[in-house]
Coordinates of C-alpha atoms in Angstrom, one line a residue:
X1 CA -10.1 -188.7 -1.9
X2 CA -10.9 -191.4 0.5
X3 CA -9.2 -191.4 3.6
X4 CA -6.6 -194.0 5.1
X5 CA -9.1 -195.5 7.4
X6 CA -11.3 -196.6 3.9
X7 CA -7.8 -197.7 1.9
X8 CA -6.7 -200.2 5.0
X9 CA -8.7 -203.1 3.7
X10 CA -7.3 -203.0 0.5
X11 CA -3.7 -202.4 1.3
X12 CA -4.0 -205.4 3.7
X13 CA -5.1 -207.4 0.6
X14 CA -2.5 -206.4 -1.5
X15 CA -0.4 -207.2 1.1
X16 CA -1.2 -210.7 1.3
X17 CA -1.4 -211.1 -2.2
X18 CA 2.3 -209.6 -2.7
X19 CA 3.2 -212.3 0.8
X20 CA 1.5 -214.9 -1.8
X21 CA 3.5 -214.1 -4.5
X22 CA 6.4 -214.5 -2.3
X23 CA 5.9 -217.4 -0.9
X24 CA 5.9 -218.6 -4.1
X25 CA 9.3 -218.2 -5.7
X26 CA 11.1 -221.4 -5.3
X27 CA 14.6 -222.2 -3.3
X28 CA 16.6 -221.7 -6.2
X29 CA 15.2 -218.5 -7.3
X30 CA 16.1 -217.2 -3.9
X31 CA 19.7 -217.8 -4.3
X32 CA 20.1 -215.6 -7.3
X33 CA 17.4 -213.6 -6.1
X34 CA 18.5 -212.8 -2.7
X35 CA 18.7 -208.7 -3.5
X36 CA 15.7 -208.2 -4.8
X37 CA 13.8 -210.2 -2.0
X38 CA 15.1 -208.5 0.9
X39 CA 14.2 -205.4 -1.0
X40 CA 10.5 -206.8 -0.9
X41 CA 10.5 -207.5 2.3
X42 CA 11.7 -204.1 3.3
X43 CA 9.4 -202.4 1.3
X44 CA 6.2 -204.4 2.8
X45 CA 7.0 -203.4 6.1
X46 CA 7.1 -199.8 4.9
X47 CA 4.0 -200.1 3.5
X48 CA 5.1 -199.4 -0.2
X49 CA 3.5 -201.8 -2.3
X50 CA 4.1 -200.5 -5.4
X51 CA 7.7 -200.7 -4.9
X52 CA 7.1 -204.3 -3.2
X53 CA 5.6 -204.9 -6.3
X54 CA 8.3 -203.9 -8.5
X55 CA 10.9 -205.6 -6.3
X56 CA 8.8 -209.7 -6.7
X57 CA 8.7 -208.6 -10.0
X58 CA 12.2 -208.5 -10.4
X59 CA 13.1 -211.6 -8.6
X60 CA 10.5 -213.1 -11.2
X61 CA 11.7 -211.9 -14.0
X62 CA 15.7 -212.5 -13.3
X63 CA 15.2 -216.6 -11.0
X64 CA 11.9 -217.9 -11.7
X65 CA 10.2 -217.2 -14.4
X66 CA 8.5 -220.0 -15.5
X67 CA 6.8 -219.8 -11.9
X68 CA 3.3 -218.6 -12.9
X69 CA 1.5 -218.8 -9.7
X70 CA 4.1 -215.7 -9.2
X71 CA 2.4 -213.8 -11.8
X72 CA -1.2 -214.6 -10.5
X73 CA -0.6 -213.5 -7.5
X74 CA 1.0 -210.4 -9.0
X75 CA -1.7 -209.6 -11.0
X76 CA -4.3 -210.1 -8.6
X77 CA -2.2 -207.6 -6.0
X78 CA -2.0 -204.7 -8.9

């Protein structure tokens, strides 16, 4: 099992990838989205991506889903 020292670079990329995919969802979305979001946000600074993860993908799914620069993003940080 690789230690935390080795997984740092990734999780820094995911990061920035799951920031991406953030950055991405449009004014609207945020508005109906508003729950989900601050759950993202509070799991990135915890350092749990996979529920960051989970949380974008929510706001996708339920404000902006025809936003597919979302889903690349999202993707690309799985």
């Amino acid at each position: 099992m690789p230690a935390d020292s080795e997984l740092h670079p990734s999780w820094i990329r995911t990061s920035v990838y799951l920031r991406e995919a953030r950055a991405h969802i449009s004014e609207t979305a945020e508005g109906v989205c508003a729950d989900e979001i601050s759950e993202f946000e509070d799991f990135l600074k915890h350092n749990e991506l996979e529920l960051a993860l989970d949380a974008i993908e929510a706001a996708f799914s339920k404000g902006d889903g025809a936003n597919w620069r979302i889903l690349e993003y999202m993707a690309v940080a799985a």
